[in-house]
Amino acid sequence: MSLTFLTAIERSQPLPAPILELGANDHAPIAHEPTGSGFSLDRTLGLGAPQIHGLLVDDDNLLGFGIYPGDRLIVDRSAAPVVDQYLVVRPEGDVEYSLRLLAPDPRGGLLLKAARPSIPSIVLDDLDSIEIWGVVLWVVSYVGHKQP
């Protein structure tokens, strides 16, 4: 599986002052344009906080989790993992990070399950044998049509 750690997350920018200064006569609102609710994607996702990072999904190895190539994962490095959350992990000896689902082991304890059933789960009986880089809080998907 391939994940790209994004070095910087693009931030939403405020509207330029000339647009904000337009009077009612200068700009007719569009009939279907929603009115302000104060929604901020940056605030919702926690972007800008030092513990929040973005990762890009590069391939289709996460389809079993419903995560597609091109999706962005918003990861919190300070969150404590809990069952049924996706974790960015690196087992001891591996050079690449991977995404796993933290799940209960039917025999007791915890497992890190892969998106593909053919990849064996990792039994979490020794937390020193695996690096938990962060907890995935959000999966951001683009569903529009790409421009040619």
PDB file of C-alpha atoms in Angstrom:
ATOM      1  CA  MET A   1       0.000   0.000   0.000  1.00  0.00           C
ATOM      2  CA  SER A   2       1.237   3.430  -0.788  1.00  0.00           C
ATOM      3  CA  LEU A   3       0.531   6.590   1.197  1.00  0.00           C
ATOM      4  CA  THR A   4       2.047   9.983   0.501  1.00  0.00           C
ATOM      5  CA  PHE A   5       2.611  12.211   3.495  1.00  0.00           C
ATOM      6  CA  LEU A   6       1.540  15.679   2.415  1.00  0.00           C
ATOM      7  CA  THR A   7       4.111  18.263   3.460  1.00  0.00           C
ATOM      8  CA  ALA A   8       1.619  21.093   3.643  1.00  0.00           C
ATOM      9  CA  ILE A   9      -2.137  21.153   3.723  1.00  0.00           C
ATOM     10  CA  GLU A  10      -3.739  23.772   1.540  1.00  0.00           C
ATOM     11  CA  ARG A  11      -5.703  26.162   3.675  1.00  0.00           C
ATOM     12  CA  SER A  12      -8.941  27.865   2.829  1.00  0.00           C
ATOM     13  CA  GLN A  13      -8.283  31.548   2.238  1.00  0.00           C
ATOM     14  CA  PRO A  14     -10.627  34.400   3.184  1.00  0.00           C
ATOM     15  CA  LEU A  15     -12.342  36.191   0.329  1.00  0.00           C
ATOM     16  CA  PRO A  16     -10.409  39.195  -0.997  1.00  0.00           C
ATOM     17  CA  ALA A  17     -11.492  42.539   0.511  1.00  0.00           C
ATOM     18  CA  PRO A  18     -12.927  43.977  -2.776  1.00  0.00           C
ATOM     19  CA  ILE A  19     -15.421  41.101  -2.967  1.00  0.00           C
ATOM     20  CA  LEU A  20     -16.429  41.517   0.670  1.00  0.00           C
ATOM     21  CA  GLU A  21     -16.935  45.268   0.186  1.00  0.00           C
ATOM     22  CA  LEU A  22     -19.460  44.919  -2.661  1.00  0.00           C
ATOM     23  CA  GLY A  23     -22.769  46.505  -1.850  1.00  0.00           C
ATOM     24  CA  ALA A  24     -26.190  44.965  -2.499  1.00  0.00           C
ATOM     25  CA  ASN A  25     -26.429  46.807  -5.839  1.00  0.00           C
ATOM     26  CA  ASP A  26     -23.019  45.585  -7.004  1.00  0.00           C
ATOM     27  CA  HIS A  27     -23.716  41.869  -6.702  1.00  0.00           C
ATOM     28  CA  ALA A  28     -26.985  40.042  -7.128  1.00  0.00           C
ATOM     29  CA  PRO A  29     -26.979  36.864  -5.041  1.00  0.00           C
ATOM     30  CA  ILE A  30     -27.527  33.611  -6.889  1.00  0.00           C
ATOM     31  CA  ALA A  31     -30.945  32.141  -6.068  1.00  0.00           C
ATOM     32  CA  HIS A  32     -29.621  28.702  -5.133  1.00  0.00           C
ATOM     33  CA  GLU A  33     -26.576  30.006  -3.240  1.00  0.00           C
ATOM     34  CA  PRO A  34     -26.622  28.861   0.402  1.00  0.00           C
ATOM     35  CA  THR A  35     -26.516  31.542   3.044  1.00  0.00           C
ATOM     36  CA  GLY A  36     -23.764  31.606   5.643  1.00  0.00           C
ATOM     37  CA  SER A  37     -23.822  28.988   8.347  1.00  0.00           C
ATOM     38  CA  GLY A  38     -20.313  29.658   9.539  1.00  0.00           C
ATOM     39  CA  PHE A  39     -19.162  26.265   8.291  1.00  0.00           C
ATOM     40  CA  SER A  40     -15.397  25.946   7.941  1.00  0.00           C
ATOM     41  CA  LEU A  41     -13.826  22.825   6.507  1.00  0.00           C
ATOM     42  CA  ASP A  42     -10.532  23.787   8.152  1.00  0.00           C
ATOM     43  CA  ARG A  43     -12.182  23.990  11.586  1.00  0.00           C
ATOM     44  CA  THR A  44     -14.183  20.811  11.053  1.00  0.00           C
ATOM     45  CA  LEU A  45     -11.118  18.777  10.051  1.00  0.00           C
ATOM     46  CA  GLY A  46      -8.792  20.464  12.535  1.00  0.00           C
ATOM     47  CA  LEU A  47      -6.455  21.670   9.788  1.00  0.00           C
ATOM     48  CA  GLY A  48      -3.700  23.914  11.042  1.00  0.00           C
ATOM     49  CA  ALA A  49      -3.344  22.183  14.404  1.00  0.00           C
ATOM     50  CA  PRO A  50       0.221  20.851  14.795  1.00  0.00           C
ATOM     51  CA  GLN A  51      -0.903  17.265  15.479  1.00  0.00           C
ATOM     52  CA  ILE A  52      -3.146  17.085  12.376  1.00  0.00           C
ATOM     53  CA  HIS A  53      -1.584  15.803   9.152  1.00  0.00           C
ATOM     54  CA  GLY A  54      -2.831  14.955   5.684  1.00  0.00           C
ATOM     55  CA  LEU A  55      -1.966  11.806   3.748  1.00  0.00           C
ATOM     56  CA  LEU A  56      -2.765  11.023   0.138  1.00  0.00           C
ATOM     57  CA  VAL A  57      -3.895   7.512  -0.818  1.00  0.00           C
ATOM     58  CA  ASP A  58      -1.811   6.543  -3.855  1.00  0.00           C
ATOM     59  CA  ASP A  59      -3.230   3.159  -4.860  1.00  0.00           C
ATOM     60  CA  ASP A  60      -6.244   0.853  -4.619  1.00  0.00           C
ATOM     61  CA  ASN A  61      -5.061  -1.307  -1.704  1.00  0.00           C
ATOM     62  CA  LEU A  62      -7.598   0.292   0.653  1.00  0.00           C
ATOM     63  CA  LEU A  63     -10.712  -0.420  -1.412  1.00  0.00           C
ATOM     64  CA  GLY A  64     -11.750  -3.014   1.182  1.00  0.00           C
ATOM     65  CA  PHE A  65     -12.144  -0.115   3.628  1.00  0.00           C
ATOM     66  CA  GLY A  66     -14.047   1.990   1.081  1.00  0.00           C
ATOM     67  CA  ILE A  67     -11.025   4.275   0.640  1.00  0.00           C
ATOM     68  CA  TYR A  68     -10.039   5.108  -2.940  1.00  0.00           C
ATOM     69  CA  PRO A  69      -6.910   6.303  -4.750  1.00  0.00           C
ATOM     70  CA  GLY A  70      -6.760  10.095  -4.485  1.00  0.00           C
ATOM     71  CA  ASP A  71      -8.598  10.224  -1.150  1.00  0.00           C
ATOM     72  CA  ARG A  72      -7.016  12.300   1.597  1.00  0.00           C
ATOM     73  CA  LEU A  73      -6.717  10.961   5.118  1.00  0.00           C
ATOM     74  CA  ILE A  74      -6.772  13.495   7.941  1.00  0.00           C
ATOM     75  CA  VAL A  75      -4.702  11.981  10.736  1.00  0.00           C
ATOM     76  CA  ASP A  76      -4.349  13.044  14.369  1.00  0.00           C
ATOM     77  CA  ARG A  77      -0.965  12.123  15.810  1.00  0.00           C
ATOM     78  CA  SER A  78      -2.094  12.874  19.375  1.00  0.00           C
ATOM     79  CA  ALA A  79      -5.319  10.829  19.467  1.00  0.00           C
ATOM     80  CA  ALA A  80      -5.463   7.642  21.496  1.00  0.00           C
ATOM     81  CA  PRO A  81      -6.537   4.724  19.273  1.00  0.00           C
ATOM     82  CA  VAL A  82      -9.794   2.923  20.025  1.00  0.00           C
ATOM     83  CA  VAL A  83     -11.416  -0.135  18.491  1.00  0.00           C
ATOM     84  CA  ASP A  84     -12.936   0.341  15.012  1.00  0.00           C
ATOM     85  CA  GLN A  85     -10.633   3.225  14.084  1.00  0.00           C
ATOM     86  CA  TYR A  86      -8.168   3.292  11.204  1.00  0.00           C
ATOM     87  CA  LEU A  87      -4.542   3.672  12.252  1.00  0.00           C
ATOM     88  CA  VAL A  88      -1.441   4.608  10.298  1.00  0.00           C
ATOM     89  CA  VAL A  89       1.125   2.076  11.489  1.00  0.00           C
ATOM     90  CA  ARG A  90       4.570   0.724  10.724  1.00  0.00           C
ATOM     91  CA  PRO A  91       5.429  -2.734  12.044  1.00  0.00           C
ATOM     92  CA  GLU A  92       8.960  -3.230  13.317  1.00  0.00           C
ATOM     93  CA  GLY A  93      11.278  -3.953  10.408  1.00  0.00           C
ATOM     94  CA  ASP A  94       8.989  -2.416   7.750  1.00  0.00           C
ATOM     95  CA  VAL A  95      10.068   0.689   5.862  1.00  0.00           C
ATOM     96  CA  GLU A  96       6.589   1.814   4.771  1.00  0.00           C
ATOM     97  CA  TYR A  97       3.566   2.876   6.758  1.00  0.00           C
ATOM     98  CA  SER A  98       0.237   1.189   6.170  1.00  0.00           C
ATOM     99  CA  LEU A  99      -3.370   1.711   7.141  1.00  0.00           C
ATOM    100  CA  ARG A 100      -4.971  -0.857   9.423  1.00  0.00           C
ATOM    101  CA  LEU A 101      -8.266  -1.185  11.273  1.00  0.00           C
ATOM    102  CA  LEU A 102      -7.988  -1.678  15.028  1.00  0.00           C
ATOM    103  CA  ALA A 103     -10.343  -4.567  15.827  1.00  0.00           C
ATOM    104  CA  PRO A 104     -11.026  -6.894  18.735  1.00  0.00           C
ATOM    105  CA  ASP A 105      -9.416 -10.315  18.490  1.00  0.00           C
ATOM    106  CA  PRO A 106     -12.046 -13.077  18.999  1.00  0.00           C
ATOM    107  CA  ARG A 107      -9.479 -14.872  21.189  1.00  0.00           C
ATOM    108  CA  GLY A 108      -8.946 -11.772  23.335  1.00  0.00           C
ATOM    109  CA  GLY A 109      -6.724  -8.763  22.785  1.00  0.00           C
ATOM    110  CA  LEU A 110      -6.562  -6.611  19.677  1.00  0.00           C
ATOM    111  CA  LEU A 111      -5.787  -7.012  15.982  1.00  0.00           C
ATOM    112  CA  LEU A 112      -4.709  -4.659  13.232  1.00  0.00           C
ATOM    113  CA  LYS A 113      -6.677  -5.782  10.179  1.00  0.00           C
ATOM    114  CA  ALA A 114      -5.701  -4.987   6.589  1.00  0.00           C
ATOM    115  CA  ALA A 115      -8.196  -3.862   3.945  1.00  0.00           C
ATOM    116  CA  ARG A 116      -7.463  -6.974   1.876  1.00  0.00           C
ATOM    117  CA  PRO A 117      -8.447 -10.299   3.454  1.00  0.00           C
ATOM    118  CA  SER A 118      -5.370 -11.946   1.879  1.00  0.00           C
ATOM    119  CA  ILE A 119      -3.083  -9.844   4.101  1.00  0.00           C
ATOM    120  CA  PRO A 120      -2.798 -11.349   7.579  1.00  0.00           C
ATOM    121  CA  SER A 121      -3.859  -9.369  10.616  1.00  0.00           C
ATOM    122  CA  ILE A 122      -1.258  -8.219  13.111  1.00  0.00           C
ATOM    123  CA  VAL A 123      -1.862  -9.358  16.685  1.00  0.00           C
ATOM    124  CA  LEU A 124      -1.236  -6.500  19.095  1.00  0.00           C
ATOM    125  CA  ASP A 125       0.258  -8.383  22.000  1.00  0.00           C
ATOM    126  CA  ASP A 126       3.436  -6.286  22.052  1.00  0.00           C
ATOM    127  CA  LEU A 127       2.962  -2.566  21.380  1.00  0.00           C
ATOM    128  CA  ASP A 128       6.742  -2.109  21.157  1.00  0.00           C
ATOM    129  CA  SER A 129       6.776  -4.149  17.934  1.00  0.00           C
ATOM    130  CA  ILE A 130       4.731  -1.587  16.002  1.00  0.00           C
ATOM    131  CA  GLU A 131       4.813   2.180  15.559  1.00  0.00           C
ATOM    132  CA  ILE A 132       1.368   3.773  15.688  1.00  0.00           C
ATOM    133  CA  TRP A 133       1.936   6.996  13.751  1.00  0.00           C
ATOM    134  CA  GLY A 134      -1.599   8.362  14.097  1.00  0.00           C
ATOM    135  CA  VAL A 135      -5.351   7.867  14.091  1.00  0.00           C
ATOM    136  CA  VAL A 136      -7.417   8.615  10.983  1.00  0.00           C
ATOM    137  CA  LEU A 137     -10.194  11.054  11.854  1.00  0.00           C
ATOM    138  CA  TRP A 138     -11.500  11.865   8.373  1.00  0.00           C
ATOM    139  CA  VAL A 139     -11.414  10.496   4.837  1.00  0.00           C
ATOM    140  CA  VAL A 140     -11.892  13.248   2.280  1.00  0.00           C
ATOM    141  CA  SER A 141     -13.004  12.079  -1.183  1.00  0.00           C
ATOM    142  CA  TYR A 142     -13.351  14.047  -4.396  1.00  0.00           C
ATOM    143  CA  VAL A 143     -16.564  13.024  -6.154  1.00  0.00           C
ATOM    144  CA  GLY A 144     -16.759  15.662  -8.891  1.00  0.00           C
ATOM    145  CA  HIS A 145     -15.773  15.339 -12.521  1.00  0.00           C
ATOM    146  CA  LYS A 146     -12.169  16.171 -13.305  1.00  0.00           C
ATOM    147  CA  GLN A 147     -11.645  18.849 -15.919  1.00  0.00           C
ATOM    148  CA  PRO A 148      -9.728  17.725 -19.043  1.00  0.00           C
TER     149      PRO A 148
END
